[in-house]
Amino acid sequence: MSPVTSVAAKIESALSAAMRQALPADQAGADPQVRRSDRADFQANGLLPLAKRLKSNPREIAGMVVAALDESEVFASCEISGPGFLNISVTDTALLEQVAARLADSRLGIDRFEAGTTVIDYSQPNIAKEMHVGHLRSTIIGDALARTLGFLGENVVRHNHLGDWGTQFGMLIQYLTEHGHDWQHEGEIAGSLSRLNQLYRDSRALFDSDAEFAERARRRVVALQSGDAETISRWEEIVAESKRYFNEVYDKLDVLLTDDDAVGESFYNPFLNDVADELEKLGVAQISDGALCVFFDDVTGPDGDPVPLIIRKSDGGFGYAATDLAAIRYRTGTVSAHRILYVVDARQALHFRMVFETARRAGWLNDEVTAVHVAFGTVLGPDGKPFKTRAGETIRLISLLDEAVSRARAVVQEKSRHLDETALETTARQVGIGAVKYADLATSRAKDYMFDIDRMVSLNGNTGVYLQYAHARTRSILRKAPAGVVEKATVHTGVPLEPAERALALKLDEFSAALREVTTTYEPHRLCVYLFDLAQAFTGFFEHCPVLKAPTEEIRDNRLLLCRLTGDTLKTGLGLLGLSAPDQL
Ligand code: ARG
C-alpha cells in the first residue's frame, strides 16, 4: 500500500523544481498555481504575479522556467501563452500509469495526510424533544466529515453533545411526578418520544402559567443537580427513552454514531465549578450584577451596551456557555484534540465566536489547538419557508426518512424490474437514505437548502441516485466481460487515448485533491462536486468509447480498467459521504 502522486502534483513539483533552478532564491518558492484548463490539460498561472514582483517581463521569466524544466515523461508539451501563462499537456502514458498505480492500491493510492486527533461535535439532539431537520443536517454533515477525515488518517473522536441537562428537566420531571403519565410503551419508541415531547410542552405551559408549579419545578432542578436519587432515576429513564429514539434514527440513517459517542451536556456538570473558578482566577471572567461574565469589545446590544457571555448566572446556575467551555477544556486536555469541529446551525455563530474567544483568552485554544464552527444554513420546505407542517409542527424525522425510502422504492422499481422483493427492499433503503444525505451534502453547507423529496430521488441531475447508477453501470460493464478477462487485464501504457478517455483519466487523477479540499474547507460539498463531475466524465466515456467491443484487446483492457477505477472511486467517495453504492440497480 503506497500513496500515489497525482499527475497534477507531479507537474506542480516539476515546475517548482524548474523555478528553483531558474529564478532568484527569494522567489523560487512561489506557487506555480497549476490548475486544470480547457485549452490544454493544465495551466500554470503563477509566473505572472511573480514576474510583476521581480519587475521583469513575464514571458521572459516563463521562458527561463520552461528551459529549466526537466525532460520528463509526464509533459507532452509546455507552452508559453498570452502574457506569460503556461499551457501544459500531459502524455497518455502518464495518465495510464496513474490509473494502473491507483488500481494496484487498496486505498486507490490516497495518502493518509492527516495525523492528529479531531473531536467532531455533531448531531446533538435534545432529550425529551423531537429531533428536527436541523439535527438531521448536523448528523449528515458531521458524519461525512468524520468518515472523510478518518479515511485520511485522522484520529476522529465523535461527540454527540446531547442536550440532556438544564432547568427544563426540573419542569419535566416535576410534571411527570405530579401527573404520573405512563409515557413509555414497549415497542413503540417513536410514539413514546412523541408523547414525551408533548409532556414536555405541557410542563412548559404549566410552568409559564402556574407560579406554584414553577416553584416546585425549580426545587426539582436543585434536587436533580444535587443528585437526589429519585430525581436522577426519573431523569435517567427519560434520557434512555430519548436515546432509544435517536438510535432508531441513526440506524435508519446509517451513520457512525453509537451510544459510546453520546457525551451530552450532563457529562460536563462535574467540571463547571472548576471552569468558572479558573476563568475568574485568570481574569478572563468577572462578576457583573452578580453573574460571572466575559465581555467582548465588539459584542454589544442595540443600545450599545456590552452583551457578555454568561458563565454563571446570578442565581448560581450554569448554562449552555459554561458547558461548552468545560467541553473545550476536556476535549483539548483529556482527549488531546488539536482540533474541534462544531457542526451546528449558523444561527449559533455568535455563541461560538464568544465561547472560542473566551477559550483562547484562557489558553485552552491557540494557534495549534483550534476550534471551528462548521456552520450550516436552515432547512426549507418546498415552499421556500422553514420546514414545518401546515399546522406549524416540526415534521417527524422518522416519517420523513420513511417517505424518502418509499419514493425511492417507486423509482427503483420502475427502472430496475429485475430486482426481487428483498433486493428491492435493500436498494430502496440505500437509494432513499442516500438521496436525503446527498441532497444535504451537495449544496455548500452555509446555504439554506430545500427539502424536496421528489427532486432528491430523481435520476436526473446532481443526485445521490444518479451517482449510484453511474457506479452500478461501471459494475455491470465489468460483469458482462467474458469470464476471466477483467481479472487478467493489465493497463497497456503505450496505447494512445481517445479524448473521452483522457477526460475521464484526468478526472480520476483529481480524487486526492478533492478529498484534501474537504479537509481544508469542511465542505463535503466539494467531494459531491467532484463525484458528479466524475460521473459525467464517465457518461461521456461510455457514450464515445465502446468497452467490450473495443477495436483491440489492449484498448478493451484499458477501458475495462478505467471502468473499474471509476467504479472504485465512486464507491469510495460515496462511502465517505455516508452513501452505499450497490453493485446492481
Ligand atoms: N443541542 C443544541 C441544539 O439543539 C446544539 C448543541 C451544539 N453543540 C454544542 N457543543 N453547543 O441547538
XYZ file of C-alpha atoms and ligand atoms in Angstrom:
597
model
C 0.000 0.000 0.000
C 1.669 3.120 -1.168
C 0.271 6.565 -1.803
C 0.245 7.584 -5.457
C 1.364 11.044 -6.524
C -1.192 12.521 -8.905
C -0.183 13.679 -12.363
C -1.207 17.190 -11.321
C 1.113 17.054 -8.327
C 3.954 15.745 -10.480
C 3.557 18.699 -12.812
C 3.489 21.049 -9.892
C 6.679 19.674 -8.412
C 8.462 19.624 -11.796
C 7.545 23.276 -12.278
C 8.603 24.156 -8.760
C 11.955 22.494 -9.359
C 12.418 24.434 -12.597
C 11.538 27.659 -10.793
C 14.088 26.954 -8.089
C 16.689 26.495 -10.769
C 15.807 29.452 -12.978
C 14.773 32.161 -10.521
C 16.404 34.196 -7.765
C 16.393 32.308 -4.471
C 13.903 34.576 -2.714
C 11.272 33.989 -5.418
C 11.980 30.358 -6.079
C 9.423 29.052 -3.595
C 6.427 30.745 -5.245
C 3.362 28.660 -6.076
C 3.273 27.816 -9.801
C -0.544 27.744 -9.489
C -1.281 24.682 -11.564
C -4.968 24.339 -12.486
C -6.979 22.183 -14.840
C -7.679 24.053 -18.041
C -9.912 23.862 -21.090
C -7.203 24.831 -23.547
C -4.635 22.245 -22.560
C -4.782 19.701 -19.758
C -3.350 22.125 -17.205
C -2.440 25.745 -16.943
C 0.153 27.320 -14.653
C -0.697 30.885 -13.701
C 1.873 31.567 -11.018
C 4.604 33.120 -13.157
C 2.617 36.249 -13.948
C 2.354 37.661 -10.416
C 5.902 36.538 -9.814
C 7.235 38.460 -12.818
C 5.394 41.501 -11.540
C 7.157 41.203 -8.195
C 10.507 40.817 -9.972
C 9.636 43.711 -12.276
C 10.574 41.509 -15.243
C 8.922 40.523 -18.473
C 6.621 37.602 -17.667
C 7.164 35.855 -20.992
C 10.886 36.001 -20.422
C 10.523 34.543 -16.940
C 8.273 31.848 -18.337
C 10.879 31.076 -20.983
C 13.572 30.632 -18.355
C 11.386 28.300 -16.316
C 10.413 26.198 -19.330
C 14.062 25.943 -20.365
C 14.951 24.661 -16.904
C 12.151 22.094 -16.950
C 13.303 18.530 -16.611
C 12.555 16.425 -19.668
C 10.056 14.174 -18.009
C 7.665 11.573 -19.282
C 4.765 13.457 -17.804
C 4.919 16.507 -20.055
C 3.704 16.129 -23.637
C 4.120 19.865 -24.084
C 4.579 23.033 -22.073
C 3.902 26.225 -23.998
C 4.019 29.858 -23.062
C 0.763 31.566 -23.890
C -0.691 35.063 -23.618
C 1.097 37.381 -21.217
C 3.003 34.530 -19.527
C 0.814 31.566 -18.679
C 1.970 28.059 -19.305
C -0.270 25.641 -21.153
C 0.624 22.115 -20.240
C -0.389 18.838 -21.819
C 0.450 15.514 -20.265
C 1.248 12.275 -22.017
C -1.239 9.453 -22.353
C 1.362 7.204 -20.771
C 1.473 9.334 -17.631
C -2.307 9.141 -17.355
C -2.389 5.395 -17.876
C 0.401 4.815 -15.378
C -1.599 6.795 -12.894
C -4.635 4.559 -13.485
C -2.511 1.440 -13.043
C -0.895 2.701 -9.850
C -4.210 3.629 -8.249
C -5.775 0.301 -9.166
C -2.874 -1.527 -7.573
C -3.512 0.073 -4.192
C -6.352 -0.835 -1.857
C -6.785 2.841 -0.888
C -6.710 3.888 -4.552
C -3.363 5.484 -3.850
C -4.802 8.046 -1.441
C -2.296 9.252 1.124
C -3.052 9.473 4.857
C -2.113 13.097 5.205
C -3.994 13.849 8.415
C -2.352 12.740 11.635
C -3.847 14.371 14.704
C -6.902 13.973 16.919
C -10.062 15.823 15.961
C -13.225 15.932 18.036
C -16.313 16.355 15.883
C -19.292 17.637 17.851
C -22.347 16.720 15.804
C -25.980 15.626 15.755
C -26.670 16.980 19.298
C -30.431 16.460 19.604
C -32.183 17.441 22.805
C -33.549 14.885 25.242
C -37.344 14.749 25.522
C -37.739 16.664 22.300
C -38.172 15.596 18.727
C -35.065 15.543 16.627
C -35.657 18.108 13.889
C -34.291 18.731 10.409
C -31.510 20.924 11.824
C -30.253 17.941 13.812
C -30.568 15.884 10.661
C -28.255 18.279 8.818
C -25.735 18.232 11.631
C -25.830 14.445 11.687
C -25.327 14.072 7.948
C -22.595 16.696 7.555
C -20.776 15.657 10.726
C -20.832 12.024 9.698
C -19.396 12.793 6.239
C -16.594 14.801 7.865
C -15.913 12.049 10.380
C -15.641 9.454 7.636
C -13.504 11.603 5.344
C -11.067 12.813 7.985
C -10.842 9.294 9.361
C -10.044 7.852 5.937
C -7.291 10.414 5.527
C -5.584 9.230 8.694
C -7.033 11.497 11.373
C -7.980 10.047 14.751
C -11.602 11.193 14.822
C -13.445 11.295 18.132
C -17.188 11.668 17.657
C -19.025 13.600 20.341
C -22.782 13.696 20.270
C -23.321 16.716 22.535
C -26.848 15.737 23.622
C -28.959 18.397 25.277
C -29.527 16.272 28.361
C -29.159 18.765 31.191
C -30.665 22.021 32.335
C -33.564 23.592 34.145
C -36.111 22.229 31.676
C -35.621 18.789 33.232
C -36.821 20.061 36.580
C -40.019 21.102 34.910
C -40.499 17.852 33.059
C -39.658 15.566 35.965
C -41.917 17.515 38.293
C -44.752 17.335 35.797
C -44.297 13.614 35.311
C -44.222 13.104 39.068
C -47.432 15.048 39.601
C -49.337 13.756 36.611
C -47.912 10.259 36.662
C -48.225 9.783 32.946
C -47.473 6.417 31.559
C -45.444 7.699 28.662
C -43.408 4.578 27.990
C -44.889 1.984 25.712
C -42.949 -1.079 24.780
C -42.166 -1.439 21.088
C -43.382 1.965 20.142
C -40.291 4.050 20.512
C -41.070 6.903 18.161
C -44.565 7.072 19.609
C -43.417 7.394 23.183
C -40.869 10.029 22.305
C -43.653 11.987 20.770
C -45.641 11.661 23.992
C -42.603 12.722 25.962
C -42.304 15.699 23.666
C -45.970 16.507 24.290
C -45.479 16.206 28.049
C -42.505 18.479 27.731
C -44.706 21.114 26.146
C -47.472 20.659 28.684
C -44.998 21.057 31.516
C -43.616 24.201 29.911
C -47.128 25.649 29.593
C -47.868 24.909 33.233
C -44.525 26.361 34.262
C -45.380 29.594 32.485
C -48.921 29.852 33.858
C -48.739 28.421 37.372
C -46.306 30.146 39.720
C -46.587 27.434 42.367
C -45.771 24.705 39.879
C -42.845 26.813 38.680
C -41.552 26.946 42.233
C -41.854 23.180 42.642
C -40.102 22.720 39.306
C -37.247 24.918 40.493
C -36.892 22.841 43.615
C -36.782 19.789 41.352
C -33.863 21.314 39.434
C -31.979 21.698 42.696
C -32.790 18.075 43.551
C -31.505 16.982 40.155
C -28.321 18.967 40.479
C -27.624 17.749 43.967
C -28.045 14.162 42.841
C -31.298 13.256 44.614
C -31.702 9.552 43.853
C -35.358 9.508 42.848
C -34.998 12.565 40.633
C -31.891 11.192 38.974
C -33.564 7.900 38.211
C -36.521 9.702 36.587
C -34.043 11.714 34.538
C -32.205 8.561 33.512
C -35.432 6.974 32.289
C -36.170 9.978 30.159
C -32.653 10.069 28.733
C -32.715 6.354 27.958
C -36.045 6.622 26.211
C -34.896 9.525 24.066
C -31.662 7.775 23.201
C -33.588 4.749 22.006
C -35.447 7.001 19.635
C -32.296 8.801 18.451
C -30.618 5.454 17.861
C -33.533 4.397 15.742
C -32.988 7.467 13.590
C -29.222 6.836 13.425
C -29.832 3.228 12.412
C -32.170 4.270 9.675
C -29.758 6.929 8.520
C -26.836 4.523 8.607
C -24.455 6.871 10.407
C -21.451 6.058 12.569
C -22.873 7.422 15.835
C -23.344 4.925 18.646
C -24.168 5.138 22.346
C -20.446 5.421 23.055
C -20.374 8.727 21.226
C -23.091 10.228 23.415
C -21.181 12.692 25.560
C -24.016 15.009 26.490
C -24.135 18.264 28.388
C -24.639 16.438 31.699
C -21.204 14.872 31.319
C -19.593 18.262 31.939
C -21.635 19.042 35.030
C -18.893 17.997 37.493
C -16.393 20.352 35.822
C -18.463 23.528 35.732
C -17.388 24.935 39.089
C -13.732 24.431 38.224
C -14.112 26.053 34.865
C -15.818 29.083 36.378
C -13.136 29.389 39.083
C -10.350 29.084 36.576
C -11.828 31.702 34.257
C -12.268 34.045 37.173
C -8.779 33.433 38.519
C -7.250 34.007 35.089
C -9.096 37.306 34.914
C -10.924 36.171 31.786
C -14.306 36.383 33.517
C -15.561 38.849 36.087
C -18.596 39.323 38.301
C -21.118 41.767 36.925
C -24.547 42.212 38.556
C -23.926 39.027 40.487
C -23.258 36.951 37.352
C -19.888 35.689 36.181
C -19.386 37.218 32.737
C -16.907 37.529 29.883
C -17.003 40.760 27.866
C -16.054 41.497 24.266
C -15.341 44.884 22.692
C -17.235 44.024 19.559
C -20.305 42.378 21.027
C -22.916 44.904 22.030
C -26.692 45.085 22.142
C -28.910 47.500 20.199
C -28.341 50.199 22.828
C -24.561 49.885 22.556
C -24.231 48.150 25.927
C -21.852 45.234 26.011
C -23.509 41.818 25.813
C -21.483 39.390 27.904
C -21.108 35.653 27.668
C -22.631 34.458 30.923
C -20.642 31.721 32.596
C -22.627 31.570 35.837
C -25.972 33.218 36.373
C -26.603 35.367 39.432
C -28.661 32.514 40.942
C -25.542 30.330 40.768
C -26.808 28.211 37.853
C -24.684 27.289 34.852
C -25.932 27.309 31.299
C -25.071 26.408 27.729
C -21.892 28.541 27.541
C -20.282 27.148 30.694
C -20.912 23.641 29.419
C -19.309 24.450 26.079
C -16.248 25.892 27.816
C -15.925 22.826 30.009
C -16.208 20.733 26.861
C -13.355 22.635 25.214
C -11.164 22.164 28.259
C -11.972 18.453 28.338
C -11.502 17.923 24.614
C -8.203 19.751 24.365
C -6.956 18.458 27.705
C -8.149 14.920 28.368
C -8.913 13.943 24.763
C -5.789 15.780 23.464
C -7.575 17.063 20.390
C -5.706 19.578 18.248
C -8.936 20.499 16.506
C -12.596 20.592 17.461
C -15.274 20.878 14.819
C -18.751 22.062 15.780
C -21.300 21.080 13.188
C -24.063 23.421 14.314
C -26.685 25.707 12.769
C -25.285 29.051 11.539
C -27.659 30.854 13.896
C -25.375 29.914 16.786
C -22.404 31.751 15.227
C -22.232 34.480 17.858
C -22.352 31.969 20.696
C -19.398 30.050 19.289
C -17.448 33.185 18.498
C -17.707 34.247 22.149
C -17.019 30.772 23.509
C -13.941 30.269 21.310
C -12.594 33.730 22.134
C -13.056 33.030 25.836
C -11.222 29.717 25.500
C -8.411 31.464 23.652
C -8.068 34.037 26.422
C -7.931 31.186 28.907
C -5.216 29.497 26.852
C -7.276 26.372 26.108
C -7.264 27.233 22.416
C -4.353 28.711 20.483
C -2.767 28.572 17.036
C -2.019 24.866 17.368
C -5.236 23.855 19.087
C -8.194 25.224 17.201
C -11.960 25.151 17.189
C -14.080 25.690 14.097
C -17.780 26.348 13.872
C -18.766 24.276 10.844
C -21.953 26.244 10.320
C -24.875 25.251 8.151
C -27.973 27.005 6.850
C -31.651 26.439 7.511
C -33.683 23.620 6.011
C -36.538 24.989 3.939
C -39.683 23.228 2.770
C -40.567 23.069 -0.938
C -42.414 26.378 -0.400
C -39.139 28.093 0.495
C -40.140 28.630 4.137
C -38.524 26.951 7.156
C -39.525 23.327 7.082
C -42.744 22.720 9.050
C -46.062 21.011 8.530
C -49.021 23.182 7.712
C -50.029 23.146 11.364
C -46.644 24.637 12.161
C -45.389 21.491 13.803
C -41.868 20.393 13.038
C -42.041 17.301 10.886
C -41.131 13.959 12.458
C -37.766 12.848 11.195
C -38.563 9.152 11.087
C -41.566 9.726 8.873
C -39.509 11.913 6.533
C -36.919 9.187 6.138
C -39.599 6.551 5.600
C -41.169 8.756 2.971
C -37.843 9.116 1.139
C -37.390 5.346 1.163
C -40.854 4.704 -0.197
C -40.359 7.265 -3.004
C -37.029 5.668 -3.784
C -38.707 2.275 -3.971
C -41.047 3.530 -6.693
C -38.132 4.974 -8.679
C -36.019 1.830 -8.367
C -38.945 -0.472 -9.156
C -39.700 1.457 -12.309
C -36.132 1.419 -13.525
C -34.939 -1.998 -12.373
C -37.700 -4.530 -12.849
C -35.314 -7.447 -12.421
C -34.853 -6.926 -8.653
C -36.625 -9.390 -6.376
C -38.526 -8.218 -3.302
C -35.600 -8.475 -0.842
C -33.172 -6.766 -3.196
C -35.757 -4.080 -3.853
C -36.191 -3.521 -0.124
C -32.454 -3.099 0.484
C -31.891 -0.997 -2.598
C -34.830 1.301 -1.856
C -33.315 1.968 1.548
C -29.854 2.641 0.141
C -31.251 4.917 -2.528
C -33.792 6.716 -0.337
C -31.448 7.397 2.569
C -28.636 8.173 0.136
C -30.907 10.685 -1.577
C -31.599 12.534 1.675
C -27.923 12.620 2.625
C -26.682 13.611 -0.786
C -29.222 16.425 -1.205
C -27.945 17.912 2.030
C -24.257 17.471 1.250
C -24.453 18.601 -2.368
C -25.091 22.239 -1.513
C -22.473 24.364 0.119
C -23.373 23.946 3.786
C -23.699 27.640 4.641
C -26.623 27.952 2.241
C -30.177 27.214 3.232
C -31.353 24.122 1.467
C -34.683 22.925 0.282
C -36.015 19.607 1.482
C -37.710 18.389 -1.670
C -38.100 14.614 -1.709
C -39.186 14.472 -5.366
C -36.035 16.165 -6.508
C -33.865 14.144 -4.122
C -34.826 10.796 -5.621
C -34.683 11.992 -9.221
C -32.500 10.031 -11.612
C -31.503 13.185 -13.424
C -29.274 15.923 -12.180
C -26.872 16.075 -9.292
C -28.482 13.481 -7.014
C -27.307 10.541 -4.976
C -29.274 8.164 -7.196
C -27.559 9.489 -10.303
C -24.164 8.692 -8.784
C -25.312 5.313 -7.514
C -26.468 4.485 -11.053
C -23.169 5.603 -12.537
C -21.393 3.302 -10.093
C -23.734 0.373 -10.846
C -23.174 0.910 -14.555
C -19.399 0.502 -14.184
C -20.046 -2.781 -12.364
C -22.480 -4.002 -14.963
C -19.910 -3.481 -17.744
C -17.374 -5.478 -15.771
C -19.923 -8.251 -15.173
C -20.627 -8.505 -18.881
C -16.992 -9.054 -19.816
C -16.165 -12.626 -20.829
C -15.036 -14.784 -17.906
C -11.505 -14.105 -16.692
C -10.925 -11.050 -18.872
C -11.216 -8.424 -16.133
C -9.047 -10.419 -13.737
C -6.301 -10.789 -16.332
C -6.481 -7.289 -17.739
C -3.484 -5.005 -17.276
C -3.068 -1.374 -18.206
C -1.266 -1.011 -21.531
C 0.535 2.245 -21.028
C 1.729 2.613 -24.615
C -1.725 2.747 -26.174
C -2.950 6.225 -27.193
C -6.080 7.574 -25.504
C -9.231 8.997 -27.084
C -10.360 12.432 -25.848
C -13.178 10.959 -23.727
C -10.755 8.503 -22.130
C -8.300 11.285 -21.380
C -11.057 13.402 -19.851
C -12.018 10.515 -17.580
C -8.414 9.707 -16.634
C -7.736 13.367 -15.825
C -10.817 13.417 -13.567
C -9.722 10.250 -11.800
C -6.405 11.953 -11.151
C -8.186 14.668 -9.118
C -9.613 12.428 -6.395
C -6.961 13.104 -3.777
C -7.118 16.859 -4.398
C -10.907 16.792 -3.925
C -10.521 14.952 -0.610
C -7.907 17.413 0.540
C -10.306 20.249 -0.180
C -12.909 18.666 2.071
C -10.428 18.684 4.925
C -9.400 22.294 4.451
C -12.912 23.721 3.969
C -15.001 21.214 5.954
C -17.260 21.181 2.914
C -18.327 17.660 1.906
C -19.951 19.556 -0.935
C -16.543 19.651 -2.660
C -16.488 15.880 -2.807
C -20.035 15.864 -4.227
C -18.982 18.239 -6.996
C -16.030 16.009 -7.773
C -18.062 12.796 -7.864
C -20.718 14.399 -10.035
C -18.056 15.590 -12.498
C -16.526 12.137 -12.460
C -19.888 10.508 -13.180
C -20.383 12.901 -16.069
C -16.913 12.207 -17.449
C -17.788 8.549 -17.217
C -21.019 9.092 -19.141
C -19.031 10.870 -21.870
C -16.578 7.998 -21.993
C -19.356 5.412 -22.038
C -21.086 7.142 -24.949
C -17.956 7.508 -27.095
C -15.813 4.522 -26.289
C -17.185 1.009 -26.697
C -15.644 -1.143 -23.987
C -16.400 -4.780 -24.730
C -16.489 -4.074 -28.468
C -13.272 -2.052 -28.423
C -11.149 -2.301 -31.625
C -8.281 -4.174 -29.951
C -7.847 -6.281 -26.836
C -5.373 -3.790 -25.424
C -7.846 -0.941 -25.773
C -10.561 -3.129 -24.278
C -8.339 -3.882 -21.292
C -7.576 -0.217 -20.757
C -11.249 0.682 -20.954
C -12.297 -2.082 -18.591
C -9.759 -0.839 -16.099
C -10.923 2.741 -16.495
C -14.418 1.441 -15.674
C -13.091 -0.349 -12.650
C -11.165 2.580 -11.269
C -14.147 4.855 -11.889
C -16.388 2.407 -10.037
C -13.944 2.084 -7.148
C -13.525 5.847 -6.917
C -17.280 6.447 -6.940
C -17.812 3.764 -4.316
C -15.073 5.110 -2.048
C -16.246 8.693 -2.497
C -19.895 7.845 -1.873
C -18.832 5.824 1.154
C -17.030 8.856 2.598
C -20.234 10.827 2.209
C -22.087 8.040 4.013
C -23.858 6.620 0.948
C -23.961 2.976 -0.071
C -23.062 2.066 -3.621
C -24.948 -1.113 -4.575
C -23.386 -3.106 -7.422
C -26.693 -3.524 -9.123
C -29.590 -1.170 -9.521
N -28.392 20.812 21.401
C -28.167 22.059 20.724
C -29.371 22.423 19.880
O -30.202 21.596 19.605
C -26.957 22.041 19.830
C -25.652 21.762 20.532
C -24.486 22.122 19.701
N -23.218 21.755 20.274
C -22.592 22.429 21.218
N -21.453 21.998 21.700
N -23.104 23.538 21.714
O -29.479 23.564 19.466
